[in-house]
CSV table of C-alpha atoms (C1' of nucleotides) in Angstrom, one decimal:
chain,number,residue,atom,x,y,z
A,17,UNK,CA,37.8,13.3,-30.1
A,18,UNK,CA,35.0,16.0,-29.9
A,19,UNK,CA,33.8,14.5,-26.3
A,20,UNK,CA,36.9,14.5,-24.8
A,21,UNK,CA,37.6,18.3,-26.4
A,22,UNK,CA,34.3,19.4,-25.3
A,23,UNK,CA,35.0,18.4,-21.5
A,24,UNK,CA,38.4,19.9,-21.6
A,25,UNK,CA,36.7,23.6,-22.8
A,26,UNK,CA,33.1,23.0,-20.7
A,27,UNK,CA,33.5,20.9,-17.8
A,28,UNK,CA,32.2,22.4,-14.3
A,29,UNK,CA,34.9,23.2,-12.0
A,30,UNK,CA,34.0,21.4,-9.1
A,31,UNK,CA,36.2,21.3,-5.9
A,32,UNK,CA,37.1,17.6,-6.5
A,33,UNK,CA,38.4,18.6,-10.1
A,34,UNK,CA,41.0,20.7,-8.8
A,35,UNK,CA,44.6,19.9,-8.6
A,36,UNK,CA,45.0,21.7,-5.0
A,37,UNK,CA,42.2,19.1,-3.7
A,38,UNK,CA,44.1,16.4,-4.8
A,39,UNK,CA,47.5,17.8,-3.2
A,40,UNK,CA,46.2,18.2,0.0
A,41,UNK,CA,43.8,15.1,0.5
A,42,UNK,CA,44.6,12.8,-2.0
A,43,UNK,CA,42.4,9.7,-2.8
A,44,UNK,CA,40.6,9.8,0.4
A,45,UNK,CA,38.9,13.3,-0.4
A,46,UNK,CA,37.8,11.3,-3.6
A,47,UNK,CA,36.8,8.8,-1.6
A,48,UNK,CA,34.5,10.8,0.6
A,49,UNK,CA,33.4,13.1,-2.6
A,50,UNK,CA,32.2,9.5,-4.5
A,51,UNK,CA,30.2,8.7,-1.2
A,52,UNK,CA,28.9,11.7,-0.6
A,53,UNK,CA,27.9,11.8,-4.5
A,54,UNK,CA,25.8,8.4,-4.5
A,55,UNK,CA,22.8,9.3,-5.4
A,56,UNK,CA,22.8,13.6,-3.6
A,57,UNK,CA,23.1,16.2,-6.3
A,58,UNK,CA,26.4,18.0,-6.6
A,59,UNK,CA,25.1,21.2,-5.6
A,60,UNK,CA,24.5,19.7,-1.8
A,61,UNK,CA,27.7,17.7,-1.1
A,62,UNK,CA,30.0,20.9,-2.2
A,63,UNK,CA,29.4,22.3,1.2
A,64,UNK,CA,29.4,18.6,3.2
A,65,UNK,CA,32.4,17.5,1.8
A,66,UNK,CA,34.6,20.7,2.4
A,67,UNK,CA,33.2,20.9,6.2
A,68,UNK,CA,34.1,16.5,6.4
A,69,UNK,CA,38.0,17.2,4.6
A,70,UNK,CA,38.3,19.8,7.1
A,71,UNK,CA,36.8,17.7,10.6
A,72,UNK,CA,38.8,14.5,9.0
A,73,UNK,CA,41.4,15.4,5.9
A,74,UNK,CA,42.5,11.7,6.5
A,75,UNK,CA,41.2,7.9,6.7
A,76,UNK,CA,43.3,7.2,9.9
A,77,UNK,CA,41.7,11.0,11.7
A,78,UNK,CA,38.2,9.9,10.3
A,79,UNK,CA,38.6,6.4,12.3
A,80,UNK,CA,39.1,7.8,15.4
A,81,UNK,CA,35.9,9.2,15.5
A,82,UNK,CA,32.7,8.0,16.7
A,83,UNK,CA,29.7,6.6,14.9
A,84,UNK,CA,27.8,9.3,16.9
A,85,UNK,CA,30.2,12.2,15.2
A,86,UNK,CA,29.9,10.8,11.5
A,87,UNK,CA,26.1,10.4,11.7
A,88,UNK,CA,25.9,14.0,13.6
A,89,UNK,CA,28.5,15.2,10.6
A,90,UNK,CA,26.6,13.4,7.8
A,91,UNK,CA,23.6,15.9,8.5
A,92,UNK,CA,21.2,15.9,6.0
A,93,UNK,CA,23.0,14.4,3.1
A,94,UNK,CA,20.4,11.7,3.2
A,95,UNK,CA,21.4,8.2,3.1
A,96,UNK,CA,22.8,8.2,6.6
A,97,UNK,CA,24.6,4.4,6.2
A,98,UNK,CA,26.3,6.0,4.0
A,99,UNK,CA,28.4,7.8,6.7
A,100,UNK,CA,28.8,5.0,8.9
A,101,UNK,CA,29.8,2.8,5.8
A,102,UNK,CA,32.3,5.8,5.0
A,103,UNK,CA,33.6,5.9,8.8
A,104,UNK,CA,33.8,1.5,8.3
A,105,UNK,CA,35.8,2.0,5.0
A,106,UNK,CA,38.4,4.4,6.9
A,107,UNK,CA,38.7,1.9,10.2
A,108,UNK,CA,39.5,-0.4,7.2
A,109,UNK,CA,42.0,1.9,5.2
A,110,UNK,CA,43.8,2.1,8.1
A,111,UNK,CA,44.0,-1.3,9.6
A,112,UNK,CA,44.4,-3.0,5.9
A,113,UNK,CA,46.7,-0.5,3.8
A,114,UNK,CA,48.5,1.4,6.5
A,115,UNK,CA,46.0,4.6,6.2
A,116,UNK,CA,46.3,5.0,2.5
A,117,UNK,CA,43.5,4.4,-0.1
A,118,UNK,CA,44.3,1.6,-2.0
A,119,UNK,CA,44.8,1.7,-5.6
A,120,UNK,CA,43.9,-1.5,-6.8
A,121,UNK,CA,40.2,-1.9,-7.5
A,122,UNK,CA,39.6,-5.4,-5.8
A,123,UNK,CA,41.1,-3.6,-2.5
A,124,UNK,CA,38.5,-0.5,-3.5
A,125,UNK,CA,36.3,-3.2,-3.8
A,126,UNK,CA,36.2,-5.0,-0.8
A,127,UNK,CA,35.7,-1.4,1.5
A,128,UNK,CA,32.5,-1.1,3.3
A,129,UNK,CA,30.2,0.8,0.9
A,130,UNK,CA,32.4,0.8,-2.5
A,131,UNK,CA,30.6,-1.0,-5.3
A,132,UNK,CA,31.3,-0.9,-9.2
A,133,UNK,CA,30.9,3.0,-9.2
A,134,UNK,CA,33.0,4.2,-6.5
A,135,UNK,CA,35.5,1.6,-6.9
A,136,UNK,CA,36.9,2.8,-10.7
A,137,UNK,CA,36.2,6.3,-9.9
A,138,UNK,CA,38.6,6.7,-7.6
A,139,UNK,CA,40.7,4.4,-9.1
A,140,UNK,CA,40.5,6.4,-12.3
A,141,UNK,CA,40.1,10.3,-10.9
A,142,UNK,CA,42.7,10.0,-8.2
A,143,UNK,CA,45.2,7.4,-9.1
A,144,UNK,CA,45.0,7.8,-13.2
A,145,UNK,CA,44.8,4.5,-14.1
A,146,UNK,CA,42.7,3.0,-17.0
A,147,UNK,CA,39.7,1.2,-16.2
A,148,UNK,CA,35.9,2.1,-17.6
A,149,UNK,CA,33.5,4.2,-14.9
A,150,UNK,CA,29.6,3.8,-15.2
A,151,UNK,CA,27.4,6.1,-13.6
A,152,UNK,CA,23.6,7.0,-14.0
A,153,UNK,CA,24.7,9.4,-16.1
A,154,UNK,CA,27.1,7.6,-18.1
A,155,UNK,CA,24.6,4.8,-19.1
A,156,UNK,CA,21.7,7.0,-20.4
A,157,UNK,CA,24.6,8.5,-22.5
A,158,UNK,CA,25.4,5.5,-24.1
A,159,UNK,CA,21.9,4.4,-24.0
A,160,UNK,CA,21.0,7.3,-26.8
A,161,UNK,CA,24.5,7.7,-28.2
A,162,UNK,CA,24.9,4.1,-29.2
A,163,UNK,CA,21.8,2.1,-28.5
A,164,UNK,CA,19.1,4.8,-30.0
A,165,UNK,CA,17.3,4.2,-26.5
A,166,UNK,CA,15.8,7.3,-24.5
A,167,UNK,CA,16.5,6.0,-21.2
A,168,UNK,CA,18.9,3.5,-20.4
A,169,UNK,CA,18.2,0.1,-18.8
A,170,UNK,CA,19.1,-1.2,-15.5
A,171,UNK,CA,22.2,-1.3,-14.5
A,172,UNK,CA,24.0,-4.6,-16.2
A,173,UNK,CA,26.7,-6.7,-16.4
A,174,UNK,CA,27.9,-5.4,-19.9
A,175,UNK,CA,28.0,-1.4,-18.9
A,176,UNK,CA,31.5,-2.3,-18.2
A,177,UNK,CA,32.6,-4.4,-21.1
A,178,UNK,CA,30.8,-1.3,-23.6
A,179,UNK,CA,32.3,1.4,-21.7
A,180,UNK,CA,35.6,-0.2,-21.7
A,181,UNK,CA,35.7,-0.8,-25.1
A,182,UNK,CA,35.4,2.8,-26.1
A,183,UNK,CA,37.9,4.0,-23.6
A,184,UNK,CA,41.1,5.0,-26.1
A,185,UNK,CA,44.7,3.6,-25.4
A,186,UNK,CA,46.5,5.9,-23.2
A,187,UNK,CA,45.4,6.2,-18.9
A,188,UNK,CA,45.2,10.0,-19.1
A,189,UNK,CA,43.0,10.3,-22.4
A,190,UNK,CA,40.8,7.3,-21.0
A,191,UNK,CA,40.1,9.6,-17.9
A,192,UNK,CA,39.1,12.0,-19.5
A,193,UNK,CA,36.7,10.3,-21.8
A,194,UNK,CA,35.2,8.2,-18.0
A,195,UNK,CA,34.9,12.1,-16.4
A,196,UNK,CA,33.1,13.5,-19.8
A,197,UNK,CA,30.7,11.1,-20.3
A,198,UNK,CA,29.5,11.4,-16.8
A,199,UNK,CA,29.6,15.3,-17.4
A,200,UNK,CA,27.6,15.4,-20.6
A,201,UNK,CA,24.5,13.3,-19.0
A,202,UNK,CA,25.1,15.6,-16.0
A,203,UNK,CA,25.0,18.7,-18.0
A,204,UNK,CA,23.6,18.1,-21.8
A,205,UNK,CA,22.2,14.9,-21.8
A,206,UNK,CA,19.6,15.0,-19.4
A,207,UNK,CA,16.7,12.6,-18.3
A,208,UNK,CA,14.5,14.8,-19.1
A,209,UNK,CA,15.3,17.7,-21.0
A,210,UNK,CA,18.3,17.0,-23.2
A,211,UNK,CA,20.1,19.7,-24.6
A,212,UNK,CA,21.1,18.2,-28.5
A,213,UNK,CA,21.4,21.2,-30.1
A,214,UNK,CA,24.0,21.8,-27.4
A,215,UNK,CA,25.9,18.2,-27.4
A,216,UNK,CA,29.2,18.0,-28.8
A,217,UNK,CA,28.3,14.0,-30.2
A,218,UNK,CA,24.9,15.5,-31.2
A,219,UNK,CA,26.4,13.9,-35.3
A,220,UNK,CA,27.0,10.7,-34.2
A,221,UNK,CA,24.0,10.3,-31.9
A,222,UNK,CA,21.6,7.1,-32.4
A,223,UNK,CA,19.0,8.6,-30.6
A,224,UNK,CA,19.0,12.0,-32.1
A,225,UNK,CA,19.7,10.0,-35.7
A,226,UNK,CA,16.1,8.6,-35.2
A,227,UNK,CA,14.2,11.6,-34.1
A,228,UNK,CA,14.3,11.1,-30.7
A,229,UNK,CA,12.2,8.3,-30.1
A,230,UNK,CA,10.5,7.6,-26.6
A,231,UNK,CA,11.9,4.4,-26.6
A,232,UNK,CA,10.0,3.0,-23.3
A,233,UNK,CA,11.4,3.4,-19.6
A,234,UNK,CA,12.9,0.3,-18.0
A,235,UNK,CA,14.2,1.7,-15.2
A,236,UNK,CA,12.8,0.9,-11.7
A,237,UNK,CA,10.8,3.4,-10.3
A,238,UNK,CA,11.5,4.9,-6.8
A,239,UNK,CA,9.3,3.7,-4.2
A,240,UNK,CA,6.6,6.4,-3.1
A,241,UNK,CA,8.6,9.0,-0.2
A,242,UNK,CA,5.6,10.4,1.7
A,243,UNK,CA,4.1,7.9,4.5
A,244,UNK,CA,7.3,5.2,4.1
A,245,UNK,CA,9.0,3.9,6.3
A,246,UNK,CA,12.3,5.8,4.7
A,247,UNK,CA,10.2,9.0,6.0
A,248,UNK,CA,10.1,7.9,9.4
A,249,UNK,CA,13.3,7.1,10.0
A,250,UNK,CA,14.3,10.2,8.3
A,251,UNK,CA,12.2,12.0,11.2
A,252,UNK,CA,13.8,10.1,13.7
A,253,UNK,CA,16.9,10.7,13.1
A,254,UNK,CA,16.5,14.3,12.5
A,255,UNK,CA,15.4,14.2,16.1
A,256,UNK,CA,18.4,12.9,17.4
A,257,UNK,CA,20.6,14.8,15.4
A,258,UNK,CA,18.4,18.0,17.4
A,259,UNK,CA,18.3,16.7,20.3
A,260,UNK,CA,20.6,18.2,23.5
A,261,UNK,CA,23.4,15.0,24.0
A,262,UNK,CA,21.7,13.7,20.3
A,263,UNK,CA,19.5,11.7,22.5
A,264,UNK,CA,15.6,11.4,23.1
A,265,UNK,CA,13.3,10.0,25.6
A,266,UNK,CA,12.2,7.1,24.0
A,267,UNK,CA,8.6,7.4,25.0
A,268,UNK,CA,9.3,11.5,23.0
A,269,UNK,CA,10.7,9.7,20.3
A,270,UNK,CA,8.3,10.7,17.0
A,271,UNK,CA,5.6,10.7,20.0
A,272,UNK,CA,2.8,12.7,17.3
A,273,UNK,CA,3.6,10.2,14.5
A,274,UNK,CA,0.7,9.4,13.2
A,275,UNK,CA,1.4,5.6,12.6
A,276,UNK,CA,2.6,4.3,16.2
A,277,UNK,CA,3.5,0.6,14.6
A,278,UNK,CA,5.4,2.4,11.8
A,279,UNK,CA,7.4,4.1,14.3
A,280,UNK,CA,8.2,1.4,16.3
A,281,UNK,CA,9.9,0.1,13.4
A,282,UNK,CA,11.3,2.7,12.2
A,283,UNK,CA,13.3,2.8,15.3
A,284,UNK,CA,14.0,-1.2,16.3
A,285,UNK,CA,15.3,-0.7,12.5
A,286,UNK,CA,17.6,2.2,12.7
A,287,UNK,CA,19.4,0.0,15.7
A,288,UNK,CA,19.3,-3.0,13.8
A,289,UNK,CA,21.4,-0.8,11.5
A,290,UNK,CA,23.6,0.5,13.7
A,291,UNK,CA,22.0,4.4,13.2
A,292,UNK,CA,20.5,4.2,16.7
A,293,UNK,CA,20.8,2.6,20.0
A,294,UNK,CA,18.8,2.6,23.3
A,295,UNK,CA,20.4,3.3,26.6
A,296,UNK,CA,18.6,4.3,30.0
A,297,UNK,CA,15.2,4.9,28.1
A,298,UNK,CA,16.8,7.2,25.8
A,299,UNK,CA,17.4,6.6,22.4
A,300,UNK,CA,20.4,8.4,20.7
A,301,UNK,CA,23.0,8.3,18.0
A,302,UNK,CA,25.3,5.4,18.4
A,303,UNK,CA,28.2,5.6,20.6
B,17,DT,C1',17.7,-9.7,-7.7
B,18,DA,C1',14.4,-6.7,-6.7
B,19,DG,C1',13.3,-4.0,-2.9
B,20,DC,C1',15.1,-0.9,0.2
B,21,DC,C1',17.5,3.1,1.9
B,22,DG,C1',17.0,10.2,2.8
B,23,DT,C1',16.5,14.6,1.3
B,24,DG,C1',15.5,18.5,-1.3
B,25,DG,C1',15.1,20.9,-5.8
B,26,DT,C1',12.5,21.1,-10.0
B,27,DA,C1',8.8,21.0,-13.7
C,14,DT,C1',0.6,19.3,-6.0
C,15,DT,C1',2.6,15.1,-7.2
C,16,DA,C1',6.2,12.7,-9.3
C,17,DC,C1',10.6,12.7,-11.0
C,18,DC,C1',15.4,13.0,-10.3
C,19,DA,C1',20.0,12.9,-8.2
C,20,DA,C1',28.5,10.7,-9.5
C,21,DG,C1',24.9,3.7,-5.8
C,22,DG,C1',25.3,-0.1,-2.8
C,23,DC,C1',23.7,-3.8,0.1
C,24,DT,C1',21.0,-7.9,1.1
DNA sequence: TAGCCGTGGTA
DNA sequence: TTACCAAGGCT
């Protein structure tokens, strides 16, 4: 099919596309490349995930570290449970599959931080096994392609079923069709400014068939960034990450903030979490 | 289930 | 400048 020709002439070559990456770390660097990927743009994990393979190329070195060294590692990807979720699914690697990432996607399933996405993607790009994978960029493909929509809906129940039935027969071509649907709403079919005259499905397009319609946004919008909570405990924590020992006085702690109440709980909520602690009248990165 | 969770690039 | 957007998942 023209998709699936398209991706094999066009695709990016990204460091997680490339055989050597597999050789060396297997389905745990696509583990940590799918983590590192949820929701931070390619173009910033690259760097992250190389300097991670190389600090922790396996699920049973990444255990043995701390919570304090993943966060510290983590840096500014953004998202910070997502490194202490990562550093919980590799404690459970190794205690519940002898230190190799399962294949089965009910065992991807059930690691700390692996949903529907992260599951079949590594089931699919590392093991090679059949199964449909639905990203962001995925649905707004299918979204124009099939439904003549101009942004998709909310994540649902049926992605799956719809992606799976247009998946063809054999593992490997299936792959490939999972990898260049997420690569042509990475790359051509944009939220914003899609590239149709560039599209190798452009002829069998719903959306383009109708002239493009703006069919309405569904979608849920992102909650304002600047004066949220989000923001402060992004400031706190880049504190602590900066700090000599990662670890602040607590009376120092975002002491110019301009909301004292919002700080408070930005902190008592970055312990809750497991992001922070408080010891001695310091507060640090978690032990 | 709808709200929440970081960060930085882009138009 | 403000708002959108980015290979989601958890509660």
């Amino acid at each position: 099919m023209r998709l699936a020709e398209w991706y094999r002439t066009s695709a990016r070559d990204l460091p997680w596309r490339r055989p050597e990456f597999h050789g060396e770390f297997g389905a745990w660097g696509v583990l940590v490349s799918e983590f590192m990927l949820q929701q931070t743009p390619v173009t910033r994990v690259i760097p992250h995930l190389e300097a991670w393979l190389a600090r922790w190329p396996t699920p049973t070195a990444m255990s043995a570290a701390t919570p304090a060294e993943v966060v510290q590692q983590w840096a500014n990807l953004g998202y910070p449970r997502r490194a202490l979720w990562l550093h919980r699914a590799a404690v459970e690697v190794v205690d519940r599959h002898g230190g190799i990432v399962p294949r089965e996607v009910d065992a991807l399933l059930a690691l700390s931080g692996v949903g529907d996405y992260t599951a079949r993607a590594v089931a699919v790009f590392s093991y090679g096994d059949r199964h449909p994978v639905v990203d962001t960029n995925t649905r707004r493909v299918l979204a124009r392609a099939i439904e003549g929509r101009s942004q998709p809906s909310p994540p649902s129940r049926r992605d799956l079923p719809l992606m799976a039935s247009l998946l063809p027969a054999s593992r490997q071509d299936a792959a490939v069709v999972n990898a260049a649907a997420m690569e042509l709403g990475a790359t051509i079919c944009t939220a914003r400014a899609p590239r149709c005259q560039d599209c190798p499905i452009a002829i069998d397009c719903a959306w383009l068939d109708a002239g493009r319609p703006d069919t309405g946004d569904t979608r849920r919008r992102q909650a304002a960034y600047e004066g949220s909570d989000r923001q402060a405990r992004g400031a706190v924590l880049r504190a602590l990450r900066g700090a000599p020992e990662a670890a602040v006085p607590l009376e120092l702690v975002l002491a110019d903030w301009p909301d004292a109440t919002q700080r408070d709980r930005a902190i008592d909520s970055l312990i809750a979490d497991g992001l922070a602690e408080a010891r001695d009248g310091l507060l640090a990165l978690p032990g």
